[in-house]
Amino acid sequence: MNLQNSCIDRSLVEAIVRSVLCGQETRSSENWEVKPELVVSISARHIHLTDQDVETLFGEGRTLTKMKDLYQDGFFAAEETLMLIGPRKRMLPSVRILGPTRKESQVELSFTDAISLGLDPPVRESGKLEGTPGCVLVGPAGVVELKKGVIRAERHVHMGPSDALFYGVKDKDRMSLRVEAGGCTTILQNVLVRVGEKIKLEVHLDTDEGNAVDLEHASKVELLKQ
């Protein structure tokens, strides 16, 4: 159809087209800016083991038995638990193992756990074990003496690349977590950002931190860029 010879005004058609395209761009932008679902979890004391330490503690050929899946795909709480023994024979009788196995065994405790065990572990990112204290792990089939590997896990947030883009952060950056609970608002600073493929958005706090902010009764939680 020749718009110049028709009764339809060309400028009107162009305006309609621009309006439609603008609406599509706006909707696309709105979809991109949808706030990702944030999960905040309390990470209670737990143990990560190597394959060799699993066999030493539970018997030759043994592997971890999945009890339940964790929020992150591929990770699970195992049926197996261990006794932890610290200095002066202080102990924690039944500490859960998390899977899958790792290249290096590691124990993650809260500050209160560490005190009860007689240890003073540093606050560390998972896997950063140089200069950390050790402990003794006791299982039904054997004993493993860790020379290092006990840490207080640094509060952190796991996120995928799209989450990082939404918040405008990158791996190893720091964020703050704002928690509203029971009429009080608490902000936890220096939350370590850990970005990885196929990772769900999830903040990990230890038991002490979760209790301090009354996470169980939280009405609102949000991540803030520092």
Short mmCIF file of C-alpha atoms in Angstrom, two decimals:
data_model
loop_
_atom_site.label_atom_id
_atom_site.label_comp_id
_atom_site.label_asym_id
_atom_site.label_seq_id
_atom_site.Cartn_x
_atom_site.Cartn_y
_atom_site.Cartn_z
CA MET A 1 0.00 0.00 0.00
CA ASN A 2 1.28 3.46 -0.89
CA LEU A 3 1.12 5.42 2.34
CA GLN A 4 1.50 8.71 0.55
CA ASN A 5 -1.72 8.15 -1.44
CA SER A 6 -3.69 6.51 1.37
CA CYS A 7 -5.92 8.10 3.92
CA ILE A 8 -3.57 6.92 6.69
CA ASP A 9 -1.08 9.54 7.76
CA ARG A 10 2.49 8.25 7.40
CA SER A 11 3.70 10.14 10.48
CA LEU A 12 0.94 8.48 12.51
CA VAL A 13 2.04 5.00 11.37
CA GLU A 14 5.66 5.78 12.25
CA ALA A 15 4.59 7.01 15.66
CA ILE A 16 2.62 3.80 16.26
CA VAL A 17 5.60 1.66 15.22
CA ARG A 18 7.95 3.62 17.49
CA SER A 19 5.50 3.22 20.36
CA VAL A 20 5.31 -0.56 19.90
CA LEU A 21 9.07 -0.93 19.67
CA CYS A 22 9.59 1.28 22.70
CA GLY A 23 7.09 -0.83 24.65
CA GLN A 24 8.97 -4.01 23.72
CA GLU A 25 12.28 -2.51 24.85
CA THR A 26 10.71 -1.40 28.13
CA ARG A 27 9.26 -4.83 28.81
CA SER A 28 12.58 -6.43 27.96
CA SER A 29 14.33 -4.09 30.36
CA GLU A 30 11.78 -4.80 33.06
CA ASN A 31 12.26 -8.55 32.65
CA TRP A 32 16.03 -8.10 32.91
CA GLU A 33 15.66 -6.12 36.09
CA VAL A 34 13.50 -8.70 37.88
CA LYS A 35 15.08 -9.12 41.29
CA PRO A 36 16.46 -12.65 41.74
CA GLU A 37 15.13 -14.80 44.56
CA LEU A 38 17.43 -14.54 47.58
CA VAL A 39 17.85 -17.44 49.98
CA VAL A 40 19.72 -16.96 53.27
CA SER A 41 20.82 -20.18 54.96
CA ILE A 42 22.41 -20.95 58.30
CA SER A 43 25.38 -23.20 57.73
CA ALA A 44 25.76 -25.22 60.93
CA ARG A 45 29.06 -26.82 61.88
CA HIS A 46 30.10 -29.44 59.36
CA ILE A 47 32.98 -31.38 57.82
CA HIS A 48 34.27 -31.82 54.27
CA LEU A 49 36.42 -34.91 53.62
CA THR A 50 38.75 -36.30 50.99
CA ASP A 51 38.04 -39.73 49.49
CA GLN A 52 41.01 -41.16 51.39
CA ASP A 53 39.82 -39.77 54.73
CA VAL A 54 36.33 -41.21 54.11
CA GLU A 55 37.85 -44.67 53.72
CA THR A 56 40.11 -44.26 56.75
CA LEU A 57 37.22 -43.17 58.97
CA PHE A 58 34.46 -45.47 57.66
CA GLY A 59 36.22 -48.41 56.06
CA GLU A 60 37.92 -49.40 52.82
CA GLY A 61 35.76 -48.82 49.76
CA ARG A 62 33.22 -46.74 51.67
CA THR A 63 31.68 -43.62 50.15
CA LEU A 64 29.39 -40.99 51.63
CA THR A 65 25.68 -41.83 51.85
CA LYS A 66 23.34 -39.03 50.83
CA MET A 67 20.81 -38.09 53.53
CA LYS A 68 19.31 -35.03 51.82
CA ASP A 69 20.11 -32.60 49.04
CA LEU A 70 21.24 -29.10 49.89
CA TYR A 71 19.99 -25.96 48.15
CA GLN A 72 22.89 -25.88 45.70
CA ASP A 73 22.61 -28.57 43.03
CA GLY A 74 25.02 -31.47 43.51
CA PHE A 75 25.69 -30.80 47.20
CA PHE A 76 24.24 -32.90 50.01
CA ALA A 77 24.22 -33.66 53.72
CA ALA A 78 25.53 -37.16 54.35
CA GLU A 79 24.19 -39.76 56.74
CA GLU A 80 27.66 -40.03 58.25
CA THR A 81 28.83 -37.99 61.23
CA LEU A 82 32.13 -37.82 63.11
CA MET A 83 33.39 -36.97 66.57
CA LEU A 84 35.72 -33.96 66.69
CA ILE A 85 38.38 -33.81 69.38
CA GLY A 86 40.28 -30.62 70.14
CA PRO A 87 42.97 -29.62 72.64
CA ARG A 88 42.72 -30.94 76.18
CA LYS A 89 40.36 -33.71 74.98
CA ARG A 90 37.40 -31.38 74.44
CA MET A 91 35.01 -32.83 71.89
CA LEU A 92 31.94 -32.37 69.71
CA PRO A 93 30.30 -35.79 69.54
CA SER A 94 28.36 -35.79 66.26
CA VAL A 95 29.30 -33.41 63.43
CA ARG A 96 27.65 -33.84 60.02
CA ILE A 97 29.66 -34.47 56.86
CA LEU A 98 28.72 -32.63 53.67
CA GLY A 99 29.34 -33.98 50.20
CA PRO A 100 30.68 -34.35 47.65
CA THR A 101 34.24 -35.11 48.74
CA ARG A 102 37.03 -32.57 48.24
CA LYS A 103 40.75 -32.46 47.56
CA GLU A 104 41.44 -31.41 51.16
CA SER A 105 39.55 -32.14 54.38
CA GLN A 106 38.12 -29.14 56.20
CA VAL A 107 36.10 -28.44 59.36
CA GLU A 108 33.81 -25.38 59.57
CA LEU A 109 32.76 -24.18 63.04
CA SER A 110 31.00 -21.18 64.52
CA PHE A 111 32.82 -19.10 67.13
CA THR A 112 30.80 -20.79 69.91
CA ASP A 113 31.64 -24.26 68.53
CA ALA A 114 35.32 -23.36 68.42
CA ILE A 115 35.31 -22.18 72.03
CA SER A 116 33.64 -25.40 73.18
CA LEU A 117 36.28 -27.38 71.30
CA GLY A 118 39.13 -25.34 72.77
CA LEU A 119 40.24 -23.89 69.42
CA ASP A 120 40.72 -20.40 68.02
CA PRO A 121 40.37 -20.82 64.25
CA PRO A 122 40.61 -17.79 61.94
CA VAL A 123 37.76 -16.48 59.79
CA ARG A 124 38.57 -17.78 56.32
CA GLU A 125 37.13 -18.34 52.89
CA SER A 126 36.47 -22.02 52.30
CA GLY A 127 39.58 -23.78 51.04
CA LYS A 128 42.02 -21.19 52.43
CA LEU A 129 43.57 -23.44 55.06
CA GLU A 130 47.19 -22.33 55.44
CA GLY A 131 47.98 -21.38 59.03
CA THR A 132 44.77 -22.85 60.45
CA PRO A 133 44.63 -25.22 63.45
CA GLY A 134 43.82 -28.89 63.16
CA CYS A 135 41.84 -31.42 65.18
CA VAL A 136 41.24 -35.12 65.46
CA LEU A 137 38.39 -36.79 63.54
CA VAL A 138 37.08 -40.06 65.00
CA GLY A 139 34.97 -42.42 62.91
CA PRO A 140 33.68 -45.98 63.34
CA ALA A 141 36.62 -47.48 61.43
CA GLY A 142 39.53 -45.18 62.20
CA VAL A 143 40.99 -41.85 63.22
CA VAL A 144 42.34 -38.94 61.16
CA GLU A 145 44.50 -36.26 62.71
CA LEU A 146 44.19 -33.05 60.72
CA LYS A 147 47.30 -30.86 61.00
CA LYS A 148 45.27 -27.94 59.61
CA GLY A 149 41.81 -27.28 58.24
CA VAL A 150 39.61 -25.91 61.04
CA ILE A 151 38.10 -22.52 60.14
CA ARG A 152 35.30 -20.17 60.98
CA ALA A 153 33.72 -19.82 57.56
CA GLU A 154 33.63 -16.25 56.29
CA ARG A 155 30.07 -15.08 55.64
CA HIS A 156 29.51 -15.25 51.90
CA VAL A 157 27.00 -15.21 49.08
CA HIS A 158 26.94 -17.70 46.23
CA MET A 159 25.59 -16.38 42.94
CA GLY A 160 25.53 -17.09 39.24
CA PRO A 161 26.77 -14.71 36.50
CA SER A 162 23.29 -13.24 35.92
CA ASP A 163 22.91 -12.47 39.64
CA ALA A 164 26.32 -10.78 39.67
CA LEU A 165 25.26 -8.68 36.69
CA PHE A 166 22.03 -7.69 38.43
CA TYR A 167 23.82 -6.54 41.59
CA GLY A 168 26.74 -5.03 39.72
CA VAL A 169 29.40 -7.12 41.48
CA LYS A 170 32.08 -9.64 40.56
CA ASP A 171 33.75 -12.60 42.22
CA LYS A 172 35.58 -11.70 45.48
CA ASP A 173 33.73 -8.37 45.86
CA ARG A 174 32.03 -7.52 49.16
CA MET A 175 28.37 -6.85 49.85
CA SER A 176 26.16 -6.18 52.88
CA LEU A 177 23.18 -8.21 54.04
CA ARG A 178 20.28 -6.28 55.54
CA VAL A 179 17.95 -8.30 57.78
CA GLU A 180 14.66 -7.08 59.27
CA ALA A 181 13.40 -9.29 62.10
CA GLY A 182 11.33 -8.73 65.24
CA GLY A 183 11.17 -4.99 64.75
CA CYS A 184 14.97 -4.70 64.52
CA THR A 185 17.15 -4.15 61.48
CA THR A 186 20.69 -5.54 61.33
CA ILE A 187 23.26 -5.05 58.58
CA LEU A 188 26.07 -7.58 58.20
CA GLN A 189 28.93 -6.09 56.19
CA ASN A 190 31.78 -7.64 54.22
CA VAL A 191 29.79 -10.54 52.79
CA LEU A 192 32.18 -12.25 50.36
CA VAL A 193 30.85 -12.66 46.81
CA ARG A 194 31.49 -16.04 45.18
CA VAL A 195 30.38 -16.23 41.55
CA GLY A 196 30.12 -19.51 39.66
CA GLU A 197 28.30 -21.13 36.78
CA LYS A 198 25.02 -22.94 37.55
CA ILE A 199 24.98 -21.49 41.09
CA LYS A 200 21.81 -20.36 42.86
CA LEU A 201 21.70 -17.09 44.78
CA GLU A 202 22.28 -18.02 48.44
CA VAL A 203 23.87 -16.35 51.46
CA HIS A 204 25.60 -18.56 54.03
CA LEU A 205 25.81 -17.45 57.66
CA ASP A 206 27.11 -19.53 60.53
CA THR A 207 24.92 -20.41 63.52
CA ASP A 208 26.10 -17.50 65.66
CA GLU A 209 25.45 -14.97 62.89
CA GLY A 210 22.03 -16.41 62.13
CA ASN A 211 21.01 -16.23 65.78
CA ALA A 212 22.40 -12.70 66.15
CA VAL A 213 20.16 -11.34 63.37
CA ASP A 214 17.19 -13.54 64.40
CA LEU A 215 17.11 -14.99 60.89
CA GLU A 216 14.39 -17.49 61.78
CA HIS A 217 11.91 -14.64 62.26
CA ALA A 218 13.16 -12.37 59.47
CA SER A 219 10.44 -10.51 57.56
CA LYS A 220 12.81 -9.12 54.92
CA VAL A 221 16.34 -9.79 53.72
CA GLU A 222 18.22 -7.98 50.99
CA LEU A 223 21.72 -7.74 49.55
CA LEU A 224 23.29 -4.31 49.20
CA LYS A 225 26.34 -3.36 47.19
CA GLN A 226 29.07 -1.81 49.37
#
